[in-house]
Amino acid sequence: MPVEGVAANGHLLAVSNLTKLFGSFAACNGINLQIERGEIHALLGENGAGKSTLVKMLFGVLAPTAGEILWQGQSVRIANPAAARKLGIGMVFQHFSLFEALTVAENIALSMDANISLAKVAEEASRLSHAYGLPLDPKAHVADLSVGERQRIEIVRALLQNPRLIILDEPTSVLTPQEADRLFETLYKLKAEGRSVLYISHRLEEVQRICDRATVLRHGKVTGACDPKAETPSSLARMMVGSDVAAVTAEGTNAKGQVQLEARHLTVPARTPFAVSLKNICLKVHAGEVLAIAGVAGNGQGELFDALSGEYPVADDNAVQIRQRPVGTRNINARRLMGAGFVPEERHGHAAVSALPLSDNLVLARSRSDAKAFLGGGFLKVIRRDAVTSATKRISEAMDVRKSGEDPPAGSLSGGNLQKFIVGRELDRQPSVLVVNQPTWGVDAGAASRIRQALVDLAKAGSAVLVISQDLDEIFEVATEIAVISDGRLSDPYPAQELSREKIGLLMGGMYGKTEGTEAAHAH
Amino acid sequence: MRIELEKRAKVSTLFSILSPFIAFLLTIVFGGIMFALLGKNPVMALYSFFVEPLSEVWSLHELAIKAAPLILIAVGLSVCFRSNNWNIGAEGQFIMGAIAGSILPVVFYDWQSPLVLPLMMLMGMLGGALFAAIPAFLKAHMNTNEILTSLMLVYVAQLFLDWLVRGPWRNPGGMNFPETRTFAVDAILPEMIASGRTHWGFAFAIIAAVLVWFMMRYTLKGFEISVLGQSERAGRFAGFSSRRMIWFSMLLSGAFAGLAGISEVSGAIQQLRPVISPGYGFTAIIVAFLGRLNPLGIVAAGLVLALTYLGGEAAQLSIGVSEKVTRVFQGLLLFFVLSCDTLIHYRIKLIFDRLTATTSEGSR
């Protein structure tokens, strides 16, 4: 389906001086950007750099405060997504908007004109999906589909509008490496047809591999426009972060000690219809070791964290052991008292309460384990503000937490700074066991490297560290051993040096017992 | 055109403090308009509603008597609301507390002892707490909505009281009026100050407010309440149990409402009647929010709402409007408090749809 002839001169889309203010805060500040016909253009930036705000303005979700959008050389005002689609802009959001109970075709039909029959939608969707290498069964229910397949629905839905520009927001964050490869093939096809793609990502490797040009944002401003293939990962990272990112050093962490954290045939039924059940999980983390658990989101990572942390204790006391004592039925504070520390995935509303100041968020995790230091007044349990405040200060300094004011609400910190505080809050106790779920999810590169280094250093100092992560770069940076979780089952652990990305990708897809030959066939 | 609420970048501390006062002012302005529409002189009407009741010593005592149950109930409710448990049934817990506390003076009326009064107070608290335990149990273990269950139980309590005073507990020497026998001296909560009728219920309310304030401000329990109220998941991470918090907050507010109930009956009415509350349990919800769920703010808010009760009675006498005016004022007040709070956190934005403009520009 080639794009009909348009005047070949000029940019497809040009943005000049585009600004979006939220109150007095400039999420986008005088952005200039040009997208040519038939190019894959990367939009790079840390979290909070203004990428999402920019594309929301392009797609008509947000109205710009100032500046101009030129579509094929003409100034346009995009009032809503329908207007954007009409112009020829399609978007695939990071978080899908699909009805799980409906079929693929029904979901697609919802975004189309009401007078097109369902059969026609199904036929067209099926034709498009095969033409672009995105196999989809129009009659399948969304609830039964994998995340990758769901993303295909969104892409097909966007393609049905015959767009000239497709915006993809962090499309590979939910995909296995193999699924990502297939997506890239589709993008090449779109490009060959003369369509343009605006590709938002913070994965430098991908951007270098598939994108023709890149625009880098930082703090709402354009800090660089370049050909990513001519750059190195570290030069791109520099544009994103503004300074050289310290490389994490993981050498010398191999001295194994005693088993500090162990799961023995841990089996947990699903708590809700949408949860994953854990099936016979066995793992051991020795002192001085970082065991990383890789996997695509939603394969039981959260459930495993809940069981190990004791937020949801399990029925079998022996299934979880901390420092070789059974704790399966004990709650999270009992486990903390035995020397364990925990960092959950979600910062807001789980690891921290956004509206409460940092000092209160320190009490949140340590009211029991540090009762001697933080509580006074006998049975009244009066919180000792002076002790809490000085500990908050100590942690903020140790982890270089940048904040406005002495004790601001947790919600006012950037993701990276809050995460540094949340990790620092546990490190401050020198835990002998640390369980971390997605330690640097949505965190800028500078904070991520600091956090990863802290995890490696903790293991070096003789603690057992378990890291659950979807980020393979992170896993290879910190791990001494790697296991993969898929559909609530955990693979055997492999030493980090012996495991390739392809092998992990296959394990993520649930292929454990396949021979080497099969793996090679699937690798590309 | 559509209206959007846009979150403000920064919440003004000044207006957070001023908000209840602005709400009160707006209530008076709109109340004045209402009086004008009713054909009354708004200045005179507002004077007799809000100022006259404050001009004499006896009416100040009435104010304290009316404020006591409002404050006591609202302080308990503030703990509930802060922990995200929506106990709407304080009216029922107030009545059940009054009934449980009245067992001694009504059934065992022969027993005269200084122990009677303290026991009555304890039984009143127990009665309110046990009645609140029903929605607490249903929420904690059956996952029901406590707003509905606690509210519906109010009617159960009201009808139970009605049945008691018309049936088994009716005063044998009471000419068939639906009332219990009047309480003996030992069972009457004494007056606090020589100058008037204010009884010790007012002291209970102030003590409760100060204790809860201390708990919320300084102790781990108060921290637990606000954490669980803001995020159950974060509370679980901290090792706090939201199920135990349901029990704690519901039993505490039930006990306070029960104490308010028995204090009202023992101190002000001195017998049980079919109706013992002009809706204290519901008005206390307004008091709790007007006082910003802060126990000390609740003391002030309780006095303001008590004034609307007195003002309603006064306005009925002096300018001849229905005492339902009280309800209107309470409703206005709640409306403006919540509106002010919303506008402190959000700004209103009018969005003019530019869809038509776009198409014309696009196809130019």
PDB file of N, CA and C in Angstrom, chain B residues 278-357:
ATOM      1  N   PRO B 278     -31.011  14.872  66.401  1.00  0.00           N
ATOM      2  CA  PRO B 278     -31.437  15.603  65.198  1.00  0.00           C
ATOM      3  C   PRO B 278     -30.466  15.375  64.048  1.00  0.00           C
ATOM      4  N   GLY B 279     -29.958  14.143  63.908  1.00  0.00           N
ATOM      5  CA  GLY B 279     -29.035  13.843  62.814  1.00  0.00           C
ATOM      6  C   GLY B 279     -27.588  14.162  63.122  1.00  0.00           C
ATOM      7  N   TYR B 280     -27.212  14.084  64.413  1.00  0.00           N
ATOM      8  CA  TYR B 280     -25.817  14.367  64.786  1.00  0.00           C
ATOM      9  C   TYR B 280     -24.835  13.523  63.986  1.00  0.00           C
ATOM     10  N   GLY B 281     -25.171  12.244  63.816  1.00  0.00           N
ATOM     11  CA  GLY B 281     -24.231  11.324  63.161  1.00  0.00           C
ATOM     12  C   GLY B 281     -23.964  11.711  61.716  1.00  0.00           C
ATOM     13  N   PHE B 282     -24.950  12.280  61.058  1.00  0.00           N
ATOM     14  CA  PHE B 282     -24.749  12.711  59.670  1.00  0.00           C
ATOM     15  C   PHE B 282     -24.073  14.082  59.618  1.00  0.00           C
ATOM     16  N   THR B 283     -24.539  14.980  60.497  1.00  0.00           N
ATOM     17  CA  THR B 283     -23.939  16.317  60.507  1.00  0.00           C
ATOM     18  C   THR B 283     -22.456  16.232  60.862  1.00  0.00           C
ATOM     19  N   ALA B 284     -22.099  15.230  61.672  1.00  0.00           N
ATOM     20  CA  ALA B 284     -20.691  15.077  62.065  1.00  0.00           C
ATOM     21  C   ALA B 284     -19.804  14.829  60.857  1.00  0.00           C
ATOM     22  N   ILE B 285     -20.385  14.278  59.783  1.00  0.00           N
ATOM     23  CA  ILE B 285     -19.586  14.075  58.564  1.00  0.00           C
ATOM     24  C   ILE B 285     -19.163  15.441  58.015  1.00  0.00           C
ATOM     25  N   ILE B 286     -20.120  16.386  58.030  1.00  0.00           N
ATOM     26  CA  ILE B 286     -19.791  17.744  57.579  1.00  0.00           C
ATOM     27  C   ILE B 286     -18.748  18.350  58.510  1.00  0.00           C
ATOM     28  N   VAL B 287     -18.946  18.143  59.819  1.00  0.00           N
ATOM     29  CA  VAL B 287     -17.993  18.682  60.794  1.00  0.00           C
ATOM     30  C   VAL B 287     -16.591  18.156  60.516  1.00  0.00           C
ATOM     31  N   ALA B 288     -16.498  16.851  60.248  1.00  0.00           N
ATOM     32  CA  ALA B 288     -15.186  16.252  60.009  1.00  0.00           C
ATOM     33  C   ALA B 288     -14.503  16.898  58.808  1.00  0.00           C
ATOM     34  N   PHE B 289     -15.252  17.121  57.739  1.00  0.00           N
ATOM     35  CA  PHE B 289     -14.629  17.700  56.547  1.00  0.00           C
ATOM     36  C   PHE B 289     -14.369  19.194  56.705  1.00  0.00           C
ATOM     37  N   LEU B 290     -15.316  19.901  57.351  1.00  0.00           N
ATOM     38  CA  LEU B 290     -15.096  21.332  57.590  1.00  0.00           C
ATOM     39  C   LEU B 290     -13.858  21.516  58.464  1.00  0.00           C
ATOM     40  N   GLY B 291     -13.633  20.599  59.375  1.00  0.00           N
ATOM     41  CA  GLY B 291     -12.446  20.662  60.245  1.00  0.00           C
ATOM     42  C   GLY B 291     -11.233  20.045  59.584  1.00  0.00           C
ATOM     43  N   ARG B 292     -11.299  19.767  58.289  1.00  0.00           N
ATOM     44  CA  ARG B 292     -10.201  19.243  57.497  1.00  0.00           C
ATOM     45  C   ARG B 292      -9.657  17.936  58.055  1.00  0.00           C
ATOM     46  N   LEU B 293     -10.514  17.152  58.660  1.00  0.00           N
ATOM     47  CA  LEU B 293     -10.135  15.870  59.264  1.00  0.00           C
ATOM     48  C   LEU B 293      -9.033  16.036  60.297  1.00  0.00           C
ATOM     49  N   ASN B 294      -8.885  17.246  60.802  1.00  0.00           N
ATOM     50  CA  ASN B 294      -7.909  17.516  61.858  1.00  0.00           C
ATOM     51  C   ASN B 294      -8.687  17.694  63.156  1.00  0.00           C
ATOM     52  N   PRO B 295      -8.379  16.893  64.200  1.00  0.00           N
ATOM     53  CA  PRO B 295      -9.191  16.938  65.417  1.00  0.00           C
ATOM     54  C   PRO B 295      -9.357  18.336  65.999  1.00  0.00           C
ATOM     55  N   LEU B 296      -8.321  19.158  65.927  1.00  0.00           N
ATOM     56  CA  LEU B 296      -8.456  20.497  66.498  1.00  0.00           C
ATOM     57  C   LEU B 296      -9.355  21.367  65.627  1.00  0.00           C
ATOM     58  N   GLY B 297      -9.234  21.200  64.317  1.00  0.00           N
ATOM     59  CA  GLY B 297     -10.134  21.905  63.407  1.00  0.00           C
ATOM     60  C   GLY B 297     -11.566  21.458  63.613  1.00  0.00           C
ATOM     61  N   ILE B 298     -11.721  20.188  63.975  1.00  0.00           N
ATOM     62  CA  ILE B 298     -13.056  19.640  64.180  1.00  0.00           C
ATOM     63  C   ILE B 298     -13.746  20.293  65.377  1.00  0.00           C
ATOM     64  N   VAL B 299     -12.971  20.653  66.397  1.00  0.00           N
ATOM     65  CA  VAL B 299     -13.570  21.333  67.548  1.00  0.00           C
ATOM     66  C   VAL B 299     -14.226  22.631  67.093  1.00  0.00           C
ATOM     67  N   ALA B 300     -13.495  23.410  66.282  1.00  0.00           N
ATOM     68  CA  ALA B 300     -14.050  24.670  65.783  1.00  0.00           C
ATOM     69  C   ALA B 300     -15.241  24.406  64.869  1.00  0.00           C
ATOM     70  N   ALA B 301     -15.084  23.436  63.969  1.00  0.00           N
ATOM     71  CA  ALA B 301     -16.162  23.141  63.023  1.00  0.00           C
ATOM     72  C   ALA B 301     -17.406  22.655  63.743  1.00  0.00           C
ATOM     73  N   GLY B 302     -17.211  21.896  64.832  1.00  0.00           N
ATOM     74  CA  GLY B 302     -18.345  21.389  65.595  1.00  0.00           C
ATOM     75  C   GLY B 302     -19.152  22.531  66.191  1.00  0.00           C
ATOM     76  N   LEU B 303     -18.443  23.568  66.661  1.00  0.00           N
ATOM     77  CA  LEU B 303     -19.143  24.723  67.231  1.00  0.00           C
ATOM     78  C   LEU B 303     -19.942  25.444  66.140  1.00  0.00           C
ATOM     79  N   VAL B 304     -19.366  25.550  64.931  1.00  0.00           N
ATOM     80  CA  VAL B 304     -20.060  26.233  63.832  1.00  0.00           C
ATOM     81  C   VAL B 304     -21.337  25.482  63.459  1.00  0.00           C
ATOM     82  N   LEU B 305     -21.223  24.163  63.318  1.00  0.00           N
ATOM     83  CA  LEU B 305     -22.403  23.397  62.918  1.00  0.00           C
ATOM     84  C   LEU B 305     -23.450  23.367  64.026  1.00  0.00           C
ATOM     85  N   ALA B 306     -22.979  23.386  65.295  1.00  0.00           N
ATOM     86  CA  ALA B 306     -23.941  23.446  66.396  1.00  0.00           C
ATOM     87  C   ALA B 306     -24.744  24.738  66.299  1.00  0.00           C
ATOM     88  N   LEU B 307     -24.058  25.786  65.851  1.00  0.00           N
ATOM     89  CA  LEU B 307     -24.724  27.080  65.697  1.00  0.00           C
ATOM     90  C   LEU B 307     -25.842  27.006  64.660  1.00  0.00           C
ATOM     91  N   THR B 308     -25.640  26.208  63.607  1.00  0.00           N
ATOM     92  CA  THR B 308     -26.714  26.107  62.602  1.00  0.00           C
ATOM     93  C   THR B 308     -27.958  25.451  63.205  1.00  0.00           C
ATOM     94  N   TYR B 309     -27.758  24.522  64.150  1.00  0.00           N
ATOM     95  CA  TYR B 309     -28.940  23.933  64.817  1.00  0.00           C
ATOM     96  C   TYR B 309     -29.680  24.993  65.638  1.00  0.00           C
ATOM     97  N   LEU B 310     -28.878  25.739  66.445  1.00  0.00           N
ATOM     98  CA  LEU B 310     -29.501  26.773  67.280  1.00  0.00           C
ATOM     99  C   LEU B 310     -30.138  27.844  66.416  1.00  0.00           C
ATOM    100  N   GLY B 311     -29.406  28.245  65.348  1.00  0.00           N
ATOM    101  CA  GLY B 311     -29.906  29.284  64.461  1.00  0.00           C
ATOM    102  C   GLY B 311     -31.211  28.868  63.808  1.00  0.00           C
ATOM    103  N   GLY B 312     -31.314  27.620  63.439  1.00  0.00           N
ATOM    104  CA  GLY B 312     -32.547  27.123  62.835  1.00  0.00           C
ATOM    105  C   GLY B 312     -33.719  27.271  63.784  1.00  0.00           C
ATOM    106  N   GLU B 313     -33.470  26.883  65.045  1.00  0.00           N
ATOM    107  CA  GLU B 313     -34.536  27.018  66.045  1.00  0.00           C
ATOM    108  C   GLU B 313     -34.891  28.494  66.250  1.00  0.00           C
ATOM    109  N   ALA B 314     -33.842  29.336  66.335  1.00  0.00           N
ATOM    110  CA  ALA B 314     -34.065  30.760  66.582  1.00  0.00           C
ATOM    111  C   ALA B 314     -34.809  31.393  65.412  1.00  0.00           C
ATOM    112  N   ALA B 315     -34.401  31.025  64.184  1.00  0.00           N
ATOM    113  CA  ALA B 315     -35.030  31.623  63.006  1.00  0.00           C
ATOM    114  C   ALA B 315     -36.496  31.219  62.908  1.00  0.00           C
ATOM    115  N   GLN B 316     -36.782  30.001  63.329  1.00  0.00           N
ATOM    116  CA  GLN B 316     -38.163  29.529  63.313  1.00  0.00           C
ATOM    117  C   GLN B 316     -39.020  30.396  64.229  1.00  0.00           C
ATOM    118  N   LEU B 317     -38.461  30.720  65.403  1.00  0.00           N
ATOM    119  CA  LEU B 317     -39.202  31.514  66.368  1.00  0.00           C
ATOM    120  C   LEU B 317     -39.324  32.979  65.932  1.00  0.00           C
ATOM    121  N   SER B 318     -38.166  33.579  65.550  1.00  0.00           N
ATOM    122  CA  SER B 318     -38.182  35.026  65.392  1.00  0.00           C
ATOM    123  C   SER B 318     -38.637  35.492  64.015  1.00  0.00           C
ATOM    124  N   ILE B 319     -38.314  34.760  62.942  1.00  0.00           N
ATOM    125  CA  ILE B 319     -38.749  35.237  61.638  1.00  0.00           C
ATOM    126  C   ILE B 319     -39.692  34.265  60.941  1.00  0.00           C
ATOM    127  N   GLY B 320     -39.974  33.150  61.595  1.00  0.00           N
ATOM    128  CA  GLY B 320     -41.005  32.275  61.076  1.00  0.00           C
ATOM    129  C   GLY B 320     -40.646  31.530  59.799  1.00  0.00           C
ATOM    130  N   VAL B 321     -39.404  31.079  59.688  1.00  0.00           N
ATOM    131  CA  VAL B 321     -39.090  30.176  58.584  1.00  0.00           C
ATOM    132  C   VAL B 321     -38.977  28.762  59.143  1.00  0.00           C
ATOM    133  N   SER B 322     -39.082  27.782  58.261  1.00  0.00           N
ATOM    134  CA  SER B 322     -39.027  26.387  58.709  1.00  0.00           C
ATOM    135  C   SER B 322     -37.671  26.071  59.330  1.00  0.00           C
ATOM    136  N   GLU B 323     -37.655  25.180  60.332  1.00  0.00           N
ATOM    137  CA  GLU B 323     -36.363  24.804  60.916  1.00  0.00           C
ATOM    138  C   GLU B 323     -35.557  23.943  59.938  1.00  0.00           C
ATOM    139  N   LYS B 324     -36.155  23.576  58.825  1.00  0.00           N
ATOM    140  CA  LYS B 324     -35.416  22.853  57.781  1.00  0.00           C
ATOM    141  C   LYS B 324     -34.285  23.717  57.211  1.00  0.00           C
ATOM    142  N   VAL B 325     -34.388  25.047  57.474  1.00  0.00           N
ATOM    143  CA  VAL B 325     -33.317  25.966  57.072  1.00  0.00           C
ATOM    144  C   VAL B 325     -31.965  25.465  57.578  1.00  0.00           C
ATOM    145  N   THR B 326     -31.970  24.830  58.753  1.00  0.00           N
ATOM    146  CA  THR B 326     -30.741  24.266  59.307  1.00  0.00           C
ATOM    147  C   THR B 326     -30.089  23.322  58.316  1.00  0.00           C
ATOM    148  N   ARG B 327     -30.901  22.419  57.764  1.00  0.00           N
ATOM    149  CA  ARG B 327     -30.387  21.430  56.813  1.00  0.00           C
ATOM    150  C   ARG B 327     -29.827  22.118  55.571  1.00  0.00           C
ATOM    151  N   VAL B 328     -30.540  23.172  55.128  1.00  0.00           N
ATOM    152  CA  VAL B 328     -30.079  23.892  53.943  1.00  0.00           C
ATOM    153  C   VAL B 328     -28.702  24.491  54.216  1.00  0.00           C
ATOM    154  N   PHE B 329     -28.560  25.108  55.379  1.00  0.00           N
ATOM    155  CA  PHE B 329     -27.263  25.709  55.702  1.00  0.00           C
ATOM    156  C   PHE B 329     -26.171  24.657  55.805  1.00  0.00           C
ATOM    157  N   GLN B 330     -26.506  23.521  56.408  1.00  0.00           N
ATOM    158  CA  GLN B 330     -25.492  22.469  56.529  1.00  0.00           C
ATOM    159  C   GLN B 330     -25.083  21.964  55.148  1.00  0.00           C
ATOM    160  N   GLY B 331     -26.086  21.836  54.277  1.00  0.00           N
ATOM    161  CA  GLY B 331     -25.798  21.374  52.923  1.00  0.00           C
ATOM    162  C   GLY B 331     -24.936  22.373  52.160  1.00  0.00           C
ATOM    163  N   LEU B 332     -25.307  23.659  52.274  1.00  0.00           N
ATOM    164  CA  LEU B 332     -24.520  24.705  51.617  1.00  0.00           C
ATOM    165  C   LEU B 332     -23.074  24.668  52.092  1.00  0.00           C
ATOM    166  N   LEU B 333     -22.932  24.514  53.398  1.00  0.00           N
ATOM    167  CA  LEU B 333     -21.604  24.542  53.989  1.00  0.00           C
ATOM    168  C   LEU B 333     -20.747  23.400  53.452  1.00  0.00           C
ATOM    169  N   LEU B 334     -21.311  22.197  53.437  1.00  0.00           N
ATOM    170  CA  LEU B 334     -20.552  21.044  52.934  1.00  0.00           C
ATOM    171  C   LEU B 334     -20.190  21.259  51.475  1.00  0.00           C
ATOM    172  N   PHE B 335     -21.164  21.762  50.700  1.00  0.00           N
ATOM    173  CA  PHE B 335     -20.922  21.997  49.281  1.00  0.00           C
ATOM    174  C   PHE B 335     -19.759  22.963  49.085  1.00  0.00           C
ATOM    175  N   PHE B 336     -19.772  24.057  49.833  1.00  0.00           N
ATOM    176  CA  PHE B 336     -18.720  25.059  49.625  1.00  0.00           C
ATOM    177  C   PHE B 336     -17.379  24.586  50.169  1.00  0.00           C
ATOM    178  N   VAL B 337     -17.387  23.825  51.250  1.00  0.00           N
ATOM    179  CA  VAL B 337     -16.108  23.298  51.761  1.00  0.00           C
ATOM    180  C   VAL B 337     -15.460  22.415  50.709  1.00  0.00           C
ATOM    181  N   LEU B 338     -16.264  21.494  50.159  1.00  0.00           N
ATOM    182  CA  LEU B 338     -15.695  20.566  49.177  1.00  0.00           C
ATOM    183  C   LEU B 338     -15.286  21.310  47.906  1.00  0.00           C
ATOM    184  N   SER B 339     -16.083  22.317  47.496  1.00  0.00           N
ATOM    185  CA  SER B 339     -15.736  23.079  46.298  1.00  0.00           C
ATOM    186  C   SER B 339     -14.436  23.842  46.506  1.00  0.00           C
ATOM    187  N   CYS B 340     -14.325  24.494  47.652  1.00  0.00           N
ATOM    188  CA  CYS B 340     -13.098  25.253  47.927  1.00  0.00           C
ATOM    189  C   CYS B 340     -11.888  24.330  47.894  1.00  0.00           C
ATOM    190  N   ASP B 341     -12.033  23.158  48.520  1.00  0.00           N
ATOM    191  CA  ASP B 341     -10.904  22.229  48.540  1.00  0.00           C
ATOM    192  C   ASP B 341     -10.545  21.785  47.132  1.00  0.00           C
ATOM    193  N   THR B 342     -11.558  21.553  46.313  1.00  0.00           N
ATOM    194  CA  THR B 342     -11.280  21.147  44.934  1.00  0.00           C
ATOM    195  C   THR B 342     -10.537  22.249  44.192  1.00  0.00           C
ATOM    196  N   LEU B 343     -11.000  23.494  44.384  1.00  0.00           N
ATOM    197  CA  LEU B 343     -10.383  24.596  43.642  1.00  0.00           C
ATOM    198  C   LEU B 343      -8.985  24.919  44.157  1.00  0.00           C
ATOM    199  N   ILE B 344      -8.673  24.488  45.385  1.00  0.00           N
ATOM    200  CA  ILE B 344      -7.310  24.694  45.866  1.00  0.00           C
ATOM    201  C   ILE B 344      -6.362  23.750  45.118  1.00  0.00           C
ATOM    202  N   HIS B 345      -6.849  22.558  44.824  1.00  0.00           N
ATOM    203  CA  HIS B 345      -5.987  21.578  44.155  1.00  0.00           C
ATOM    204  C   HIS B 345      -6.052  21.672  42.634  1.00  0.00           C
ATOM    205  N   TYR B 346      -7.159  22.195  42.108  1.00  0.00           N
ATOM    206  CA  TYR B 346      -7.309  22.238  40.652  1.00  0.00           C
ATOM    207  C   TYR B 346      -7.717  23.636  40.220  1.00  0.00           C
ATOM    208  N   ARG B 347      -7.420  23.952  38.973  1.00  0.00           N
ATOM    209  CA  ARG B 347      -7.958  25.183  38.420  1.00  0.00           C
ATOM    210  C   ARG B 347      -8.937  24.810  37.311  1.00  0.00           C
ATOM    211  N   ILE B 348      -9.967  25.652  37.161  1.00  0.00           N
ATOM    212  CA  ILE B 348     -10.965  25.382  36.137  1.00  0.00           C
ATOM    213  C   ILE B 348     -10.475  25.958  34.820  1.00  0.00           C
ATOM    214  N   LYS B 349     -10.609  25.174  33.768  1.00  0.00           N
ATOM    215  CA  LYS B 349     -10.193  25.649  32.464  1.00  0.00           C
ATOM    216  C   LYS B 349     -11.327  25.443  31.487  1.00  0.00           C
ATOM    217  N   LEU B 350     -11.638  26.488  30.759  1.00  0.00           N
ATOM    218  CA  LEU B 350     -12.643  26.349  29.711  1.00  0.00           C
ATOM    219  C   LEU B 350     -11.912  26.023  28.423  1.00  0.00           C
ATOM    220  N   ILE B 351     -12.281  24.916  27.808  1.00  0.00           N
ATOM    221  CA  ILE B 351     -11.640  24.526  26.554  1.00  0.00           C
ATOM    222  C   ILE B 351     -12.635  24.774  25.426  1.00  0.00           C
ATOM    223  N   PHE B 352     -12.240  25.609  24.479  1.00  0.00           N
ATOM    224  CA  PHE B 352     -13.099  25.823  23.323  1.00  0.00           C
ATOM    225  C   PHE B 352     -12.631  24.898  22.218  1.00  0.00           C
ATOM    226  N   ASP B 353     -13.506  24.069  21.765  1.00  0.00           N
ATOM    227  CA  ASP B 353     -13.126  23.061  20.786  1.00  0.00           C
ATOM    228  C   ASP B 353     -12.734  23.733  19.474  1.00  0.00           C
ATOM    229  N   ARG B 354     -11.569  23.340  18.987  1.00  0.00           N
ATOM    230  CA  ARG B 354     -11.099  24.005  17.773  1.00  0.00           C
ATOM    231  C   ARG B 354     -11.124  23.062  16.586  1.00  0.00           C
ATOM    232  N   LEU B 355     -11.938  22.033  16.673  1.00  0.00           N
ATOM    233  CA  LEU B 355     -11.972  21.022  15.614  1.00  0.00           C
ATOM    234  C   LEU B 355     -12.317  21.662  14.273  1.00  0.00           C
ATOM    235  N   THR B 356     -13.350  22.507  14.257  1.00  0.00           N
ATOM    236  CA  THR B 356     -13.765  23.121  12.992  1.00  0.00           C
ATOM    237  C   THR B 356     -12.648  23.992  12.440  1.00  0.00           C
ATOM    238  N   ALA B 357     -12.015  24.730  13.311  1.00  0.00           N
ATOM    239  CA  ALA B 357     -10.928  25.597  12.881  1.00  0.00           C
ATOM    240  C   ALA B 357      -9.826  24.776  12.208  1.00  0.00           C
TER     241      ALA B 357
END
